[in-house]
JSON list of C-alpha atoms in Angstrom, two decimals:
[
{"chain": "Y", "resi": 30, "resn": "MET", "atom": "CA", "xyz": [-11.66, -35.52, -10.38]},
{"chain": "Y", "resi": 31, "resn": "THR", "atom": "CA", "xyz": [-14.12, -33.08, -8.87]},
{"chain": "Y", "resi": 32, "resn": "GLY", "atom": "CA", "xyz": [-12.30, -32.80, -5.64]},
{"chain": "Y", "resi": 33, "resn": "VAL", "atom": "CA", "xyz": [-9.25, -31.88, -7.45]},
{"chain": "Y", "resi": 34, "resn": "ALA", "atom": "CA", "xyz": [-10.96, -29.14, -9.38]},
{"chain": "Y", "resi": 35, "resn": "THR", "atom": "CA", "xyz": [-12.57, -27.68, -6.21]},
{"chain": "Y", "resi": 36, "resn": "ALA", "atom": "CA", "xyz": [-9.41, -27.59, -4.55]},
{"chain": "Y", "resi": 37, "resn": "ALA", "atom": "CA", "xyz": [-7.51, -25.97, -7.38]},
{"chain": "Y", "resi": 38, "resn": "THR", "atom": "CA", "xyz": [-10.26, -23.42, -7.71]},
{"chain": "Y", "resi": 39, "resn": "ALA", "atom": "CA", "xyz": [-10.01, -22.60, -3.94]},
{"chain": "Y", "resi": 40, "resn": "ALA", "atom": "CA", "xyz": [-6.18, -22.12, -4.05]},
{"chain": "Y", "resi": 41, "resn": "LEU", "atom": "CA", "xyz": [-6.77, -19.66, -6.94]},
{"chain": "Y", "resi": 42, "resn": "ALA", "atom": "CA", "xyz": [-9.38, -17.86, -5.23]},
{"chain": "Y", "resi": 43, "resn": "GLY", "atom": "CA", "xyz": [-7.22, -17.42, -2.09]},
{"chain": "Y", "resi": 44, "resn": "CYS", "atom": "CA", "xyz": [-4.40, -16.05, -4.43]},
{"chain": "Y", "resi": 45, "resn": "ALA", "atom": "CA", "xyz": [-6.84, -13.69, -6.52]},
{"chain": "Y", "resi": 46, "resn": "PHE", "atom": "CA", "xyz": [-8.87, -12.32, -3.47]},
{"chain": "Y", "resi": 47, "resn": "GLY", "atom": "CA", "xyz": [-6.42, -12.76, -0.66]},
{"chain": "Y", "resi": 48, "resn": "ASP", "atom": "CA", "xyz": [-4.32, -10.28, 0.92]},
{"chain": "Y", "resi": 49, "resn": "GLU", "atom": "CA", "xyz": [-3.21, -8.12, -2.13]},
{"chain": "Y", "resi": 50, "resn": "ALA", "atom": "CA", "xyz": [-2.63, -5.16, -0.13]},
{"chain": "Y", "resi": 51, "resn": "GLU", "atom": "CA", "xyz": [0.27, -6.49, 1.96]},
{"chain": "Y", "resi": 52, "resn": "LEU", "atom": "CA", "xyz": [3.58, -4.92, 1.66]},
{"chain": "Y", "resi": 53, "resn": "SER", "atom": "CA", "xyz": [6.81, -5.24, 3.45]},
{"chain": "Y", "resi": 54, "resn": "ALA", "atom": "CA", "xyz": [9.71, -3.42, 2.38]},
{"chain": "Y", "resi": 55, "resn": "GLU", "atom": "CA", "xyz": [12.95, -1.38, 3.48]},
{"chain": "Y", "resi": 56, "resn": "LEU", "atom": "CA", "xyz": [12.57, 1.74, 1.73]},
{"chain": "Y", "resi": 57, "resn": "GLU", "atom": "CA", "xyz": [15.72, 4.20, 1.46]},
{"chain": "Y", "resi": 58, "resn": "ASP", "atom": "CA", "xyz": [15.34, 7.92, 1.22]},
{"chain": "Y", "resi": 59, "resn": "ASP", "atom": "CA", "xyz": [13.13, 9.02, -1.75]},
{"chain": "Y", "resi": 60, "resn": "ASP", "atom": "CA", "xyz": [12.29, 5.29, -2.35]},
{"chain": "Y", "resi": 61, "resn": "GLY", "atom": "CA", "xyz": [8.75, 4.26, -3.14]},
{"chain": "Y", "resi": 62, "resn": "LYS", "atom": "CA", "xyz": [6.73, 0.81, -3.47]},
{"chain": "Y", "resi": 63, "resn": "SER", "atom": "CA", "xyz": [3.22, 0.40, -4.79]},
{"chain": "Y", "resi": 64, "resn": "PHE", "atom": "CA", "xyz": [0.55, -1.85, -3.67]},
{"chain": "Y", "resi": 65, "resn": "GLU", "atom": "CA", "xyz": [-3.17, -2.55, -4.84]},
{"chain": "Y", "resi": 66, "resn": "ALA", "atom": "CA", "xyz": [-6.12, -1.92, -2.29]},
{"chain": "Y", "resi": 67, "resn": "ASP", "atom": "CA", "xyz": [-9.66, -1.60, -2.68]},
{"chain": "Y", "resi": 68, "resn": "GLU", "atom": "CA", "xyz": [-12.18, 1.11, -1.23]},
{"chain": "Y", "resi": 69, "resn": "GLY", "atom": "CA", "xyz": [-12.97, 0.62, 2.42]},
{"chain": "Y", "resi": 70, "resn": "ASP", "atom": "CA", "xyz": [-9.96, -1.62, 2.85]},
{"chain": "Y", "resi": 71, "resn": "GLU", "atom": "CA", "xyz": [-8.69, -0.91, 6.67]},
{"chain": "Y", "resi": 72, "resn": "LEU", "atom": "CA", "xyz": [-4.94, -1.43, 6.70]},
{"chain": "Y", "resi": 73, "resn": "GLU", "atom": "CA", "xyz": [-2.52, -1.24, 9.53]},
{"chain": "Y", "resi": 74, "resn": "VAL", "atom": "CA", "xyz": [0.76, 0.43, 8.57]},
{"chain": "Y", "resi": 75, "resn": "THR", "atom": "CA", "xyz": [3.88, 0.01, 10.75]},
{"chain": "Y", "resi": 76, "resn": "VAL", "atom": "CA", "xyz": [7.05, 1.80, 10.29]},
{"chain": "Y", "resi": 77, "resn": "THR", "atom": "CA", "xyz": [10.27, 1.29, 11.79]},
{"chain": "Y", "resi": 78, "resn": "VAL", "atom": "CA", "xyz": [13.03, 3.67, 11.39]},
{"chain": "Y", "resi": 79, "resn": "GLU", "atom": "CA", "xyz": [16.44, 1.83, 10.40]},
{"chain": "Y", "resi": 80, "resn": "ASP", "atom": "CA", "xyz": [18.50, 4.51, 9.58]},
{"chain": "Y", "resi": 81, "resn": "GLY", "atom": "CA", "xyz": [18.33, 8.37, 10.58]},
{"chain": "Y", "resi": 82, "resn": "ASP", "atom": "CA", "xyz": [16.74, 10.26, 13.43]},
{"chain": "Y", "resi": 83, "resn": "ALA", "atom": "CA", "xyz": [13.32, 10.41, 11.93]},
{"chain": "Y", "resi": 84, "resn": "VAL", "atom": "CA", "xyz": [11.64, 9.88, 8.46]},
{"chain": "Y", "resi": 85, "resn": "ASP", "atom": "CA", "xyz": [8.71, 11.22, 6.79]},
{"chain": "Y", "resi": 86, "resn": "VAL", "atom": "CA", "xyz": [6.47, 8.59, 5.34]},
{"chain": "Y", "resi": 87, "resn": "TRP", "atom": "CA", "xyz": [3.34, 9.04, 3.35]},
{"chain": "Y", "resi": 88, "resn": "ILE", "atom": "CA", "xyz": [0.81, 6.94, 1.34]},
{"chain": "Y", "resi": 89, "resn": "SER", "atom": "CA", "xyz": [-0.52, 8.51, -1.56]},
{"chain": "Y", "resi": 90, "resn": "TYR", "atom": "CA", "xyz": [-2.85, 7.23, -4.47]},
{"chain": "Y", "resi": 91, "resn": "ASP", "atom": "CA", "xyz": [-0.80, 6.31, -7.48]},
{"chain": "Y", "resi": 92, "resn": "LEU", "atom": "CA", "xyz": [-2.88, 7.37, -10.54]},
{"chain": "Y", "resi": 93, "resn": "ASP", "atom": "CA", "xyz": [-0.26, 6.38, -13.14]},
{"chain": "Y", "resi": 94, "resn": "GLU", "atom": "CA", "xyz": [-0.05, 2.90, -11.73]},
{"chain": "Y", "resi": 95, "resn": "THR", "atom": "CA", "xyz": [-3.84, 2.65, -11.33]},
{"chain": "Y", "resi": 96, "resn": "VAL", "atom": "CA", "xyz": [-4.49, 3.54, -14.93]},
{"chain": "Y", "resi": 97, "resn": "GLU", "atom": "CA", "xyz": [-1.79, 1.61, -16.41]},
{"chain": "Y", "resi": 98, "resn": "ASN", "atom": "CA", "xyz": [-3.51, -1.54, -14.60]},
{"chain": "Y", "resi": 99, "resn": "ALA", "atom": "CA", "xyz": [-7.05, -0.72, -15.38]},
{"chain": "Y", "resi": 100, "resn": "ASP", "atom": "CA", "xyz": [-7.50, -3.75, -17.49]},
{"chain": "Y", "resi": 101, "resn": "GLY", "atom": "CA", "xyz": [-9.87, -2.20, -19.87]},
{"chain": "Y", "resi": 102, "resn": "ASP", "atom": "CA", "xyz": [-12.03, -0.82, -17.11]},
{"chain": "Y", "resi": 103, "resn": "GLU", "atom": "CA", "xyz": [-15.05, 1.24, -18.86]},
{"chain": "Y", "resi": 104, "resn": "ASP", "atom": "CA", "xyz": [-15.08, 3.86, -16.18]},
{"chain": "Y", "resi": 105, "resn": "GLY", "atom": "CA", "xyz": [-11.06, 3.98, -16.02]},
{"chain": "Y", "resi": 106, "resn": "ALA", "atom": "CA", "xyz": [-9.32, 4.97, -12.88]},
{"chain": "Y", "resi": 107, "resn": "THR", "atom": "CA", "xyz": [-10.72, 7.37, -10.54]},
{"chain": "Y", "resi": 108, "resn": "ALA", "atom": "CA", "xyz": [-8.53, 10.37, -9.23]},
{"chain": "Y", "resi": 109, "resn": "TYR", "atom": "CA", "xyz": [-8.03, 10.68, -5.65]},
{"chain": "Y", "resi": 110, "resn": "SER", "atom": "CA", "xyz": [-6.17, 13.88, -4.25]},
{"chain": "Y", "resi": 111, "resn": "GLY", "atom": "CA", "xyz": [-4.29, 13.88, -1.03]},
{"chain": "Y", "resi": 112, "resn": "PRO", "atom": "CA", "xyz": [-2.40, 11.48, 0.80]},
{"chain": "Y", "resi": 113, "resn": "VAL", "atom": "CA", "xyz": [-4.04, 8.77, 3.08]},
{"chain": "Y", "resi": 114, "resn": "LEU", "atom": "CA", "xyz": [-1.00, 8.91, 5.38]},
{"chain": "Y", "resi": 115, "resn": "ASP", "atom": "CA", "xyz": [1.33, 11.64, 6.07]},
{"chain": "Y", "resi": 116, "resn": "GLU", "atom": "CA", "xyz": [3.50, 11.33, 9.32]},
{"chain": "Y", "resi": 117, "resn": "THR", "atom": "CA", "xyz": [6.80, 11.78, 10.81]},
{"chain": "Y", "resi": 118, "resn": "VAL", "atom": "CA", "xyz": [8.32, 8.81, 12.61]},
{"chain": "Y", "resi": 119, "resn": "GLU", "atom": "CA", "xyz": [11.15, 8.84, 15.01]},
{"chain": "Y", "resi": 120, "resn": "ASP", "atom": "CA", "xyz": [11.56, 5.26, 16.16]},
{"chain": "Y", "resi": 121, "resn": "GLU", "atom": "CA", "xyz": [8.60, 2.89, 15.24]},
{"chain": "Y", "resi": 122, "resn": "GLU", "atom": "CA", "xyz": [4.94, 3.58, 15.03]},
{"chain": "Y", "resi": 123, "resn": "THR", "atom": "CA", "xyz": [1.67, 2.07, 13.72]},
{"chain": "Y", "resi": 124, "resn": "PHE", "atom": "CA", "xyz": [-1.32, 3.66, 11.85]},
{"chain": "Y", "resi": 125, "resn": "ASP", "atom": "CA", "xyz": [-4.59, 2.73, 11.06]},
{"chain": "Y", "resi": 126, "resn": "VAL", "atom": "CA", "xyz": [-5.48, 3.71, 7.37]},
{"chain": "Y", "resi": 127, "resn": "GLU", "atom": "CA", "xyz": [-8.79, 3.37, 5.48]},
{"chain": "Y", "resi": 128, "resn": "ILE", "atom": "CA", "xyz": [-8.47, 3.31, 1.73]},
{"chain": "Y", "resi": 129, "resn": "PRO", "atom": "CA", "xyz": [-10.80, 5.90, 0.11]},
{"chain": "Y", "resi": 130, "resn": "THR", "atom": "CA", "xyz": [-11.05, 4.35, -3.49]},
{"chain": "Y", "resi": 131, "resn": "ASP", "atom": "CA", "xyz": [-10.01, 1.20, -5.53]},
{"chain": "Y", "resi": 132, "resn": "GLY", "atom": "CA", "xyz": [-6.49, 1.53, -7.04]},
{"chain": "Y", "resi": 133, "resn": "TYR", "atom": "CA", "xyz": [-2.84, 1.42, -6.49]},
{"chain": "Y", "resi": 134, "resn": "TYR", "atom": "CA", "xyz": [-1.06, 3.42, -3.62]},
{"chain": "Y", "resi": 135, "resn": "GLU", "atom": "CA", "xyz": [2.47, 4.37, -3.20]},
{"chain": "Y", "resi": 136, "resn": "VAL", "atom": "CA", "xyz": [4.34, 4.38, 0.04]},
{"chain": "Y", "resi": 137, "resn": "MET", "atom": "CA", "xyz": [7.25, 6.81, 0.22]},
{"chain": "Y", "resi": 138, "resn": "VAL", "atom": "CA", "xyz": [9.86, 7.46, 2.66]},
{"chain": "Y", "resi": 139, "resn": "THR", "atom": "CA", "xyz": [12.22, 10.45, 2.97]},
{"chain": "Y", "resi": 140, "resn": "GLY", "atom": "CA", "xyz": [15.05, 11.65, 5.48]},
{"chain": "Y", "resi": 141, "resn": "GLY", "atom": "CA", "xyz": [16.44, 8.04, 6.16]},
{"chain": "Y", "resi": 142, "resn": "SER", "atom": "CA", "xyz": [15.51, 4.66, 5.67]},
{"chain": "Y", "resi": 143, "resn": "ALA", "atom": "CA", "xyz": [12.61, 2.47, 7.15]},
{"chain": "Y", "resi": 144, "resn": "ARG", "atom": "CA", "xyz": [10.96, -0.72, 7.13]},
{"chain": "Y", "resi": 145, "resn": "VAL", "atom": "CA", "xyz": [7.31, -0.19, 6.16]},
{"chain": "Y", "resi": 146, "resn": "THR", "atom": "CA", "xyz": [4.72, -2.94, 6.59]},
{"chain": "Y", "resi": 147, "resn": "VAL", "atom": "CA", "xyz": [1.26, -2.72, 5.40]},
{"chain": "Y", "resi": 148, "resn": "GLU", "atom": "CA", "xyz": [-1.11, -5.36, 6.37]}
]
């Protein structure tokens, strides 16, 4: 019985504390997707243009989503201004991004469609 409980706990821990920041989506013009990340996370963002000559892509702090999912946090959400990524991509590029504060972040694409992967 102990072995089963330990295996179940390890499986749950992997889900709860695993790669929550991962995102892979094809985003159309003005589409956005949110993901959760922790302060200090170093993420690799790959953008592949699917339709259009070039797309603008940015990742910004999503204060509304962070506040909504604060789960009774006494301190509440910390506001962060400014994008953590703001680039124009013509074909495919990969960027390294360091997350400045805990919370939810939104990836947005304008000017066409692109596959965005955050790892």
